Coordinates of C-alpha atoms and ligand atoms in Angstrom, one line a residue:
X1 CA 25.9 -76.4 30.8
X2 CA 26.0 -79.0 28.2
X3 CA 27.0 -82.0 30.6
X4 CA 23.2 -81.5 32.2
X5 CA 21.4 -81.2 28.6
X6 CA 23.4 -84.5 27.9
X7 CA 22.6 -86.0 30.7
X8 CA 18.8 -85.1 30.6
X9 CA 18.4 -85.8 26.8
X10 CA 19.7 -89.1 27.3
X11 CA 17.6 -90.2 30.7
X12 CA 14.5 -89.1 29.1
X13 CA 15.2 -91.4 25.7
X14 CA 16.0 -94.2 28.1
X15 CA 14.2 -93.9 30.6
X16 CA 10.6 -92.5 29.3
X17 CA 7.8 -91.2 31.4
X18 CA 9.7 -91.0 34.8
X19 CA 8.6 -86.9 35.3
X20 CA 9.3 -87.0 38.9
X21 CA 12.9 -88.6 38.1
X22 CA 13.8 -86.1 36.1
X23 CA 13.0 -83.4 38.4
X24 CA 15.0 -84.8 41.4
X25 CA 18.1 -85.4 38.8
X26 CA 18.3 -82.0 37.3
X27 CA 17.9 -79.9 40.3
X28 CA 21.4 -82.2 41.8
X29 CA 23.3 -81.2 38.3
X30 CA 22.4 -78.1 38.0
X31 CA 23.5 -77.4 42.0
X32 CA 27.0 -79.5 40.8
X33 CA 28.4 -77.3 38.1
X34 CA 30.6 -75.2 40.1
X35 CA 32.1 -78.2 41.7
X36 CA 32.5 -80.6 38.3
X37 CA 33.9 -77.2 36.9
X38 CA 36.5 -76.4 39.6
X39 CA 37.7 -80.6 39.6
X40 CA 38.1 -82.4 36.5
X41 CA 38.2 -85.7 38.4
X42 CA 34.5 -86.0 38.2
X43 CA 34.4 -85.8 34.3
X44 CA 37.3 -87.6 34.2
X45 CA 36.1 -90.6 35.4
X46 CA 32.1 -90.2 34.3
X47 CA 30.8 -89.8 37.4
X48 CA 27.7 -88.1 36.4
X49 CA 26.2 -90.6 33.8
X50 CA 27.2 -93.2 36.4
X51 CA 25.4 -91.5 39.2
X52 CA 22.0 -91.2 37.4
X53 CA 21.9 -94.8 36.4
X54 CA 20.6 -97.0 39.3
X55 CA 23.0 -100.2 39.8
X56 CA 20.1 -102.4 39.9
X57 CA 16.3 -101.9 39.4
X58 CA 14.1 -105.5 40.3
X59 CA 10.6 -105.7 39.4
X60 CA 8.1 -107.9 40.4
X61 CA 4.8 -109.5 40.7
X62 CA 2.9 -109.8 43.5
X63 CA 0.2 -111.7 43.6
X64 CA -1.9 -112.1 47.1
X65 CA -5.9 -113.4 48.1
X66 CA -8.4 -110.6 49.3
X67 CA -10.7 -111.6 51.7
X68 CA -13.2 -113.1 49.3
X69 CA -10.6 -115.5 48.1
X70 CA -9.9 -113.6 44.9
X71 CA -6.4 -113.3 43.8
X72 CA -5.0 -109.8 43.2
X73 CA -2.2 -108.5 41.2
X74 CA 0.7 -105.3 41.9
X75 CA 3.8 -104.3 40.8
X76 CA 6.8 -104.2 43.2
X77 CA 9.9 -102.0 43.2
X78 CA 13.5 -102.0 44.5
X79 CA 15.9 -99.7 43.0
X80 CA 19.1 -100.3 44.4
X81 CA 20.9 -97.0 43.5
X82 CA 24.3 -97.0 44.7
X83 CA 26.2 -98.6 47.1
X84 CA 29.6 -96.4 47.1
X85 CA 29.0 -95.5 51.3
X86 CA 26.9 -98.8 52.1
X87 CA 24.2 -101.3 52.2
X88 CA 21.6 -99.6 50.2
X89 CA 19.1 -97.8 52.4
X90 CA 15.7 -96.2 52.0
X91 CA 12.5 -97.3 52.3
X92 CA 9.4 -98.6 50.7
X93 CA 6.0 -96.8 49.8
X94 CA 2.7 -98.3 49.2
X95 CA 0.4 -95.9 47.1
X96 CA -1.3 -96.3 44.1
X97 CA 0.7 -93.6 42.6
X98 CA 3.9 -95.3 42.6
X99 CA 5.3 -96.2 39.6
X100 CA 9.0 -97.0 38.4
X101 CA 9.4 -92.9 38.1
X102 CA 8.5 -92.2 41.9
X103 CA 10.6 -94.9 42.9
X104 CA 13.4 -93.9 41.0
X105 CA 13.4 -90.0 42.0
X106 CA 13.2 -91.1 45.6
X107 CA 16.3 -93.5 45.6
X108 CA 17.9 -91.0 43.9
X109 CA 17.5 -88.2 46.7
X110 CA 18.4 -90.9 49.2
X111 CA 22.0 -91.2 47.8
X112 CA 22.5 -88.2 48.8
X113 CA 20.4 -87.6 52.0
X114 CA 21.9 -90.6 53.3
X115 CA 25.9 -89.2 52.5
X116 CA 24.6 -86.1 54.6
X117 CA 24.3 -88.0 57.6
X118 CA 27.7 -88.9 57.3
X119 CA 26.9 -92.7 58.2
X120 CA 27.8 -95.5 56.0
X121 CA 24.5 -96.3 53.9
X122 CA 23.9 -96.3 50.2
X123 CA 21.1 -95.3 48.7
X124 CA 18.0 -97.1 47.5
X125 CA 14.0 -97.2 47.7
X126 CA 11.2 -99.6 46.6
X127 CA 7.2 -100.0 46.9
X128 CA 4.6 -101.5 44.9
X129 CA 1.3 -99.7 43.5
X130 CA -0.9 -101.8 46.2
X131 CA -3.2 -99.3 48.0
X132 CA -3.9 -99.7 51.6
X133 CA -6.8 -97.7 52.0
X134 CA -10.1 -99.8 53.1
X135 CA -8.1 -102.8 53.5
X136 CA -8.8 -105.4 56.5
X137 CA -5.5 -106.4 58.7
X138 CA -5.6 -109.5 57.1
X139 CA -5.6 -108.5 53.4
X140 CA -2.2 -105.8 54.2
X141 CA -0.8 -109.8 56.1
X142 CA -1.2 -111.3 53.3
X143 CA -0.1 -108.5 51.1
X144 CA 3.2 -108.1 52.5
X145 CA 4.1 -111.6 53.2
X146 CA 4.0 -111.9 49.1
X147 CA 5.5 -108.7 48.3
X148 CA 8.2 -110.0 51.0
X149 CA 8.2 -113.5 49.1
X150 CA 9.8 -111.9 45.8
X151 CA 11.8 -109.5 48.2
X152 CA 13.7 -111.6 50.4
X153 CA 16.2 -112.7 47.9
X154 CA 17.3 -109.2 47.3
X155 CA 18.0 -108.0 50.8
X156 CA 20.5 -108.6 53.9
X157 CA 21.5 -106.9 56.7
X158 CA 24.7 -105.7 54.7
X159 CA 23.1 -105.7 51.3
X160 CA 20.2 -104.0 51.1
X161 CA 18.2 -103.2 54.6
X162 CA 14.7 -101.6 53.6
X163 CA 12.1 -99.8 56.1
X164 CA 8.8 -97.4 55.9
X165 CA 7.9 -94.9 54.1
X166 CA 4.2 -93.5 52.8
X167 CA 1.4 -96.7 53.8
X168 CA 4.6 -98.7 55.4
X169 CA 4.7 -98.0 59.4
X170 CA 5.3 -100.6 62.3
X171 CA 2.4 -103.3 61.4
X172 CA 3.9 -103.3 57.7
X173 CA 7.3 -103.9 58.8
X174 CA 6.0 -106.7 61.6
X175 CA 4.4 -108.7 58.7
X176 CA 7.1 -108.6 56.5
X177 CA 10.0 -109.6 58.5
X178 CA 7.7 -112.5 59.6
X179 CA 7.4 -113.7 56.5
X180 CA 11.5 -112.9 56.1
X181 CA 12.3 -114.9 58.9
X182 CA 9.7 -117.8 57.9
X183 CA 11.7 -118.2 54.8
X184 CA 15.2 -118.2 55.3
X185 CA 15.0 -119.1 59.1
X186 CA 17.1 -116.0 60.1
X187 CA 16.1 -113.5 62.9
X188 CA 18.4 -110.6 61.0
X189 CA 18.6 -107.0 60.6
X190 CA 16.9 -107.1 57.2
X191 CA 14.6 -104.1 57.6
X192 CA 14.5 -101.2 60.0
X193 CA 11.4 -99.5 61.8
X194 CA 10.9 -102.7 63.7
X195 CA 9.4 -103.2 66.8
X196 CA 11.0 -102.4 70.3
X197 CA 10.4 -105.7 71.3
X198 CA 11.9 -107.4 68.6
X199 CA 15.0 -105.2 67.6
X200 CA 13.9 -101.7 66.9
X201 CA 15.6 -98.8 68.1
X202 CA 13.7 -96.1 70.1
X203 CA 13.4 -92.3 68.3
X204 CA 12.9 -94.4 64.7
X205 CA 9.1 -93.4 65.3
X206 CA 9.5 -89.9 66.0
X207 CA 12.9 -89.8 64.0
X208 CA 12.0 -88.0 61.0
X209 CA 9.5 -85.3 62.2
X210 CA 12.2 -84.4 64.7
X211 CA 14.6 -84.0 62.5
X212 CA 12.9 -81.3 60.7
X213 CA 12.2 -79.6 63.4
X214 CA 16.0 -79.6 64.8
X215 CA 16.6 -78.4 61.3
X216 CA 14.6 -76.0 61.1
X217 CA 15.8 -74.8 64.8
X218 CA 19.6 -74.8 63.2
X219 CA 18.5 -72.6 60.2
X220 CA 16.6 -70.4 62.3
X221 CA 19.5 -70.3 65.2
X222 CA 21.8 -69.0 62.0
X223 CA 19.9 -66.1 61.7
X224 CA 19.1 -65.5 65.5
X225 CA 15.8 -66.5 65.8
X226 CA 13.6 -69.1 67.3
X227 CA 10.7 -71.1 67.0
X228 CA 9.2 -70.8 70.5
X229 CA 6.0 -68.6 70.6
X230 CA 5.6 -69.3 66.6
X231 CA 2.8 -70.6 64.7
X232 CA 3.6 -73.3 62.1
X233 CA 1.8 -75.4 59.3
X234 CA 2.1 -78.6 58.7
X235 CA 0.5 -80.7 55.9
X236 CA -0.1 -84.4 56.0
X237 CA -1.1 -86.5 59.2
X238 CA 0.8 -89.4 59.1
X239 CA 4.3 -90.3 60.6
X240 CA 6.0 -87.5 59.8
X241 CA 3.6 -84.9 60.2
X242 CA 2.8 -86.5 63.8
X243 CA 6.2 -86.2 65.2
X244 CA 6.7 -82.7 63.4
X245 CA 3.4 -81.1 65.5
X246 CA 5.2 -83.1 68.4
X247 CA 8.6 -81.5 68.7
X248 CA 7.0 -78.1 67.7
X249 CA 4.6 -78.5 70.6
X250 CA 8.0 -79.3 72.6
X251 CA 10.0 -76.2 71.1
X252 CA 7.1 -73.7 72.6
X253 CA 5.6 -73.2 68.7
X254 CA 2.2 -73.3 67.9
X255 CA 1.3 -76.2 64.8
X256 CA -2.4 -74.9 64.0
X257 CA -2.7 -77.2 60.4
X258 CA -2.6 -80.8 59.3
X259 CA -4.1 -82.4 56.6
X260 CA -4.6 -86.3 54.3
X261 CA -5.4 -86.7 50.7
X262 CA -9.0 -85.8 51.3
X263 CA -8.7 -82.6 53.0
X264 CA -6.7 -80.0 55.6
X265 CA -7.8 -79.0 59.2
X266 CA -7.6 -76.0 60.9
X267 CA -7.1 -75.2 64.5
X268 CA -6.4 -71.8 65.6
X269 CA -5.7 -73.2 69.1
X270 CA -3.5 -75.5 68.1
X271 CA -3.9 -79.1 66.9
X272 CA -4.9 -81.4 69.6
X273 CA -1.8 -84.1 69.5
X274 CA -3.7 -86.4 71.4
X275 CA -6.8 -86.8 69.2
X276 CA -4.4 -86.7 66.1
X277 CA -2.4 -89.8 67.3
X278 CA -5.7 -91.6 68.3
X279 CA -7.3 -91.1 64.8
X280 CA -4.2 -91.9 62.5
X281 CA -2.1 -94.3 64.6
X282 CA -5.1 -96.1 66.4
X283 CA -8.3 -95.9 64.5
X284 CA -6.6 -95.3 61.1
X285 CA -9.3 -93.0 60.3
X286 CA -9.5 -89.8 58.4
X287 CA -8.9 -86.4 60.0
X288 CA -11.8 -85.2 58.9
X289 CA -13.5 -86.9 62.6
X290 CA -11.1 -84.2 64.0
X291 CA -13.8 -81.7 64.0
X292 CA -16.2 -83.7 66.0
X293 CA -13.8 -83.3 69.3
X294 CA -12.7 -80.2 68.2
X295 CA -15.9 -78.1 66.7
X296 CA -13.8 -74.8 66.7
X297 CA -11.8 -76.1 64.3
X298 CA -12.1 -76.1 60.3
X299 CA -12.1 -79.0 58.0
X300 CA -11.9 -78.2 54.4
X301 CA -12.3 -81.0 51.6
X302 CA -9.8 -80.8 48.9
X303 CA -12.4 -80.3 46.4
X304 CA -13.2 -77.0 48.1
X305 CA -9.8 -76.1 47.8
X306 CA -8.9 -72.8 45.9
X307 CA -8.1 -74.0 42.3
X308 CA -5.2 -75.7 42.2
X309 CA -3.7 -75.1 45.6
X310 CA -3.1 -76.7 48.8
X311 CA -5.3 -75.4 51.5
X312 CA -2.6 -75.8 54.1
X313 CA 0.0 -73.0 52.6
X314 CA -2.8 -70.5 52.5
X315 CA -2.8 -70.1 56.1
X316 CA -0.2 -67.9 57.6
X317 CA 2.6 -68.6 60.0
X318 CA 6.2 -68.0 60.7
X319 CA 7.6 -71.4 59.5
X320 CA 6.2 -74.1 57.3
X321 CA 6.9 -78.2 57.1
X322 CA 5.5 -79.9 54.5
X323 CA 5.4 -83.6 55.1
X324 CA 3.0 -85.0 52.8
X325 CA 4.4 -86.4 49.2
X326 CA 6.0 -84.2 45.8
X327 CA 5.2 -81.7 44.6
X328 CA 2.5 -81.0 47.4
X329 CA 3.5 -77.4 47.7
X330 CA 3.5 -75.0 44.1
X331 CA 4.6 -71.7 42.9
X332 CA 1.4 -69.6 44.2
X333 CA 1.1 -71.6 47.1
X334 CA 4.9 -70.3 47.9
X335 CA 4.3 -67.1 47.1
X336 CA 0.9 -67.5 49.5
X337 CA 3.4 -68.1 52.3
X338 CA 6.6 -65.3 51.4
X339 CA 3.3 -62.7 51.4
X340 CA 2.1 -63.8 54.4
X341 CA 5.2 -63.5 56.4
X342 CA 6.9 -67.0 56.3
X343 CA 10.6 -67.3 57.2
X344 CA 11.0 -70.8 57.3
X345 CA 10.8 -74.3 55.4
X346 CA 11.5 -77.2 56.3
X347 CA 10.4 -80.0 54.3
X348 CA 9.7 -83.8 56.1
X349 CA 8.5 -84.9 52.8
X350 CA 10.6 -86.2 50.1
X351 CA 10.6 -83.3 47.4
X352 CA 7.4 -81.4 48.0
X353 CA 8.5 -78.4 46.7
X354 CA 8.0 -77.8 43.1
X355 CA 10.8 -76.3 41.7
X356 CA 9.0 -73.0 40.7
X357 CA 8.3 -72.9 44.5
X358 CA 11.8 -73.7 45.3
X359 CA 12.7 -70.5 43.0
X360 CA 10.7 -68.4 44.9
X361 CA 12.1 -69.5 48.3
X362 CA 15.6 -69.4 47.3
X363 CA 15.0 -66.0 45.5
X364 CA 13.2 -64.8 49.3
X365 CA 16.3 -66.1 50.7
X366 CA 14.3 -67.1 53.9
X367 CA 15.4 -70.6 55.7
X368 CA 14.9 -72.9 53.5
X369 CA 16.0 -76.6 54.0
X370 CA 15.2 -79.3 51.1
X371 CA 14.1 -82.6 52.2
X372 CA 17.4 -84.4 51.6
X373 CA 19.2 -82.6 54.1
X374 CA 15.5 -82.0 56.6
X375 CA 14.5 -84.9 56.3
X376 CA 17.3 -87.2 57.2
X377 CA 16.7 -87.6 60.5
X378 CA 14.6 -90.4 59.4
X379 CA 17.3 -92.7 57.4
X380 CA 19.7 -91.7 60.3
X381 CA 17.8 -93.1 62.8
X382 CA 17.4 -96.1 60.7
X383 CA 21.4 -96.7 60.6
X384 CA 21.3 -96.2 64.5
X385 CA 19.0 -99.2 64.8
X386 CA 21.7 -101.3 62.2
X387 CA 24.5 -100.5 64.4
X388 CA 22.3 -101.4 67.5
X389 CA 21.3 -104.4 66.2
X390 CA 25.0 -105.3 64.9
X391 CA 26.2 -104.8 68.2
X392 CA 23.5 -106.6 70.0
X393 CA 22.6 -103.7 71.6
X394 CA 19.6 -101.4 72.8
X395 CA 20.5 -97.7 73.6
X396 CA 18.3 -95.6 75.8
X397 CA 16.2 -92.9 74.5
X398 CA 18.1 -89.8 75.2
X399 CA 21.0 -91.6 73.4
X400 CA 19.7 -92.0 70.4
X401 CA 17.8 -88.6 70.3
X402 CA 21.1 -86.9 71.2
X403 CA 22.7 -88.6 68.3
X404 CA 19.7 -87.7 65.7
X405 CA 20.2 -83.8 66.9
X406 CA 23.7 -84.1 66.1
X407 CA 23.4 -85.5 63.2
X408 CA 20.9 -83.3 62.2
X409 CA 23.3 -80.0 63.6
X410 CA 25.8 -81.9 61.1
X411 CA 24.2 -81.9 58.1
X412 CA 23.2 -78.3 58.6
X413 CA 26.7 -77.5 59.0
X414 CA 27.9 -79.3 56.4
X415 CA 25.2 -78.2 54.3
X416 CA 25.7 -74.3 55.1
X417 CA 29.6 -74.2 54.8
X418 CA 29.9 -76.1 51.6
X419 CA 27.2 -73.2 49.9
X420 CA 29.7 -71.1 51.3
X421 CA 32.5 -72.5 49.6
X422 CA 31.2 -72.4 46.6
X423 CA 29.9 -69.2 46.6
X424 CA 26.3 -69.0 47.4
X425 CA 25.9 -69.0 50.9
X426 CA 22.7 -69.8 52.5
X427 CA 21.7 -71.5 49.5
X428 CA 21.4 -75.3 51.2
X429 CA 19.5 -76.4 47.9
X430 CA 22.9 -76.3 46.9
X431 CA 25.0 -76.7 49.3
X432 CA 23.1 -80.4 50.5
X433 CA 23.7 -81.2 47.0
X434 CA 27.0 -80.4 46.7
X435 CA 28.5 -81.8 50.1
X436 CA 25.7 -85.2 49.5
X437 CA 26.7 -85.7 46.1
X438 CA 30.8 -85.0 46.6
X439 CA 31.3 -87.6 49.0
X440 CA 29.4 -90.1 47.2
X441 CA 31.5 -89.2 43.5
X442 CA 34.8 -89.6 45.8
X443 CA 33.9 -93.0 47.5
X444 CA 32.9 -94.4 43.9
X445 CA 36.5 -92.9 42.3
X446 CA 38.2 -94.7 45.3
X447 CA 36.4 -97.9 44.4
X448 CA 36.9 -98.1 40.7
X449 CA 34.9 -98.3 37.3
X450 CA 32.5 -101.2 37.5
Ligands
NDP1 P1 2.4 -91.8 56.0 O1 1.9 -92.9 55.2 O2 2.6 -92.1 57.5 O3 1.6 -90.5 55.9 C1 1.5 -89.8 54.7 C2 0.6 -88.6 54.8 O4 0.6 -87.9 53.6 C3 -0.9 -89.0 55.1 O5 -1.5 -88.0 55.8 C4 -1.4 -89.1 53.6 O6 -2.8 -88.9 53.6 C5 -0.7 -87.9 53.0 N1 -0.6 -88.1 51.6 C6 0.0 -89.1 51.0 N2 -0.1 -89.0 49.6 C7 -0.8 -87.9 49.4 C8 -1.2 -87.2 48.3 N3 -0.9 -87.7 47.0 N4 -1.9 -86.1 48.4 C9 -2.2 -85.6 49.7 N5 -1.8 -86.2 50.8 C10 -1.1 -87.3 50.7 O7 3.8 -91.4 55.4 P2 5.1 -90.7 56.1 O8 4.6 -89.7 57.0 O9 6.0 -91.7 56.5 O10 5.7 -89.9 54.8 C11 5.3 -88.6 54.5 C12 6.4 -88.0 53.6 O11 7.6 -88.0 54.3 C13 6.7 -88.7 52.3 O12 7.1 -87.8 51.3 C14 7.9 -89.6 52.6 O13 8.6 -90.0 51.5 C15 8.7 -88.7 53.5 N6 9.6 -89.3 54.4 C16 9.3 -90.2 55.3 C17 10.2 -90.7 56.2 C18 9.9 -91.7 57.2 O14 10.7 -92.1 58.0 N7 8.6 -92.2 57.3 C19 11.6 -90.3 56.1 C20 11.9 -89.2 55.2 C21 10.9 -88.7 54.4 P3 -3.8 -90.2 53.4 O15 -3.7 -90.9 54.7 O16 -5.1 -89.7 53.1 O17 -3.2 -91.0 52.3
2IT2 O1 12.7 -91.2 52.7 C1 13.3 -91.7 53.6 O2 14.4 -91.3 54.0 C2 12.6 -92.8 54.3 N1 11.5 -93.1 54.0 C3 13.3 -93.5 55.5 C4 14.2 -94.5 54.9 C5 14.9 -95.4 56.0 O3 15.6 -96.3 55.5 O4 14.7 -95.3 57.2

């Protein structure tokens, strides 16, 4: 396949130390072969070494005052990735981890999640490195208002329209379009994930965890089964995860895990939504207080995690979502869950699954549905809220939820009869890839070489 060693050699010399990038790009040319093979329209015009190469990358200083007065110093991201299908889309992420590698492998895998949902947004993502934990309400205000001061000038409501992602939820998205609208003086669609008050749609909340689930009730409805009476793990406890455990709870299943970057619970009975909302939405405290409601439940640190696992894939169940961050979920932790009798993935986070584990689960053949096609409930719900907002309008709840579930049956369509067509069917690794990436490679033919 010498078009992907090309590819790859050169990314790496030009774009050093971005592991994470690399993984994301090589999985999408490895799944395109058959269809660059069987159309020479794609080589033709170049569309591969165009379509790893981000449009525009800006990158930043922000500078903002901590509560003793002391100024502090991050880096901030966008990566606008391609606009071929739209505005670029996708949100941003504040973790300490990020860097221009994470930022880059997630607008990368938002090209394509966000052709899947068949809506007309182009793909980007940003972030900075700032870290949220232990800060006051005032210190994340003043935080965002700067990273929104550099930002501003890159963004519009048919330009570039970011929104949340890992330590950006409502109160992020509140402060910055503030400090948006204190600047240029325009109340505008310039983010979405706003509030209801103010221009939000309803379902963006709970968009993304149902999603999954919807997905993961299409893969399973393929294969005649069902998710009522199931249990299920989940990892993480933030947006995604909550809305996950929500739907499940909704569906009849049973979610019995959740977990943070300092350790996993475990509830045989169930996990208590109601305490789980109250600690992560309310208090904004760590899961770990879980156990004080809920004494029959365990709460494992990480650091008495088996070696180099995740607790949360240890425990069995009939269908797993991981909703965490990359790379949360490993070879032996998939073969953990294949042993123990798991028939279902269905992944909320952006590319959680190493791809070792992906082997395995591919190899298994069970359901298993990559984030770019899960996962999209999220971005789709965030188009809903453009269009509502462009048309100066506010639909009711079972509106937009009954658009997300079609959108979501889409994709899985899409997804399922385009691994057919190529000749691996069930394969939706490949299949999301294909159908994402051919639509994208045709708009940007259609629009020319520049
Ligand atoms: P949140 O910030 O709301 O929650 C993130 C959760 O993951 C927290 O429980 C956090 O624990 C945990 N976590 C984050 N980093 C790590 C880490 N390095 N190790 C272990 N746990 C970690 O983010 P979201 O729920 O919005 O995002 C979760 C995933 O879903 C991400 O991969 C994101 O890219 C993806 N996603 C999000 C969408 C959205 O609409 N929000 C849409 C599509 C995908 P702690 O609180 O301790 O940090
Ligand atoms: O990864 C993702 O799709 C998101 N974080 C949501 C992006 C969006 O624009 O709603």
């Amino acid at each position: 396949m010498p078009y992907i060693v090309k590819t790859m050699d050169k990314l790496k010399k030009n774009s050093p130390a971005q592991t994470e990038f690399y993984q994301a790009a090589e999985e999408v040319l490895v799944s395109l072969r058959p269809l660059i093979d069987s159309d020479s329209k794609y080589k033709k015009h170049n569309i591969i070494q165009r379509i790893v190469e981000p449009e525009r990358q800006i990158l930043f200083r922000i500078v903002w005052l901590d509560d003793k007065g002391v100024a502090r110093v991050n880096k901030g991201y966008r990566i606008e990735f391609n606009s071929a299908l739209g505005p670029y889309k996708g949100g941003l992420r504040l973790h300490p981890s990020v860097n221009a590698g994470i930022i880059k492998f997630l607008g990368f895998e938002q090209i394509f999640k966000n052709s899947l949902t068949g809506l007309p947004i182009g793909g980007g993502k940003g972030g900075s490195d700032f870290d949220p934990k232990g800060k006051s309400d005032a210190e994340i205000m003043r935080f965002c208002q700067a990273f929104m001061t550099e930002l501003y000038r890159h963004i519009g409501p048919t330009t570039d329209v970011p929104a949340g992602d890992i330590g950006v939820g409502g109160r992020e998205i509140g402060f910055m379009f503030g400090q948006y609208k204190r600047l240029t003086g325009r109340f505008e669609g310039i983010l979405t994930g706003k509030s209801l008050a103010w221009g939000g749609s309803l379902v963006r909340t709970e968009a993304t965890g149902y999603g999954a689930v919807y997905f993961a009730e299409d893969m399973l409805a393929e294969r005649g089964e069902v998710l009522e009476g199931k249990t299920c793990t989940v990892s993480g406890s933030g947006n995604v995860a909550i809305y996950t455990i929500e739907k499940l709870y909704q569906l009849g299943a049973k979610p019995v895990t959740c977990s943070d970057s300092r350790g996993a619970i475990y509830d045989k009975d169930g996990i208590n939504l109601e305490t789980l909302k109250r600690l992560k939405e309310v208090e904004k405290v760590s899961i770990e207080n879980y156990t004080k409601e809920h004494p029959n439940a365990e709460y494992t640190p990480v650091a008495d995690y088996p070696k180099g696992r995740n607790l949360v894939w240890t425990v069995p169940c009939y269908a797993a979502f991981p909703s965490a961050t990359q790379n949360e979920l490993n070879e032996k932790d998939a073969a953990d869950l294949l042993k123990n009798g798991c028939v279902c993935i269905s992944e909320g986070a952006n590319m959680p699954s190493t791809p070792e584990a992906v082997e395995l689960f591919l190899e298994a053949k069970i359901a298993y549905g990559p984030g770019k096609a899960a996962n999209a409930g999220g971005v789709a719900t965030s188009q809903l809220e453009m269009s509502q907002n462009a048309g100066m309008e506010a639909w009711n709840f079972e509106t937009v939820d009954g658009k997300l579930r079609n959108i979501m049956r889409n994709i899985f369509i899409n997804s399922n009869e385009t691994s057919k067509e190529f000749g691996d069917a069930g394969n939706l690794v490949f299949g999301a890839n294909i159908a994402g990436f051919r639509k994208v490679a045709d708009a940007m033919i259609e629009q020319g070489a520049v």
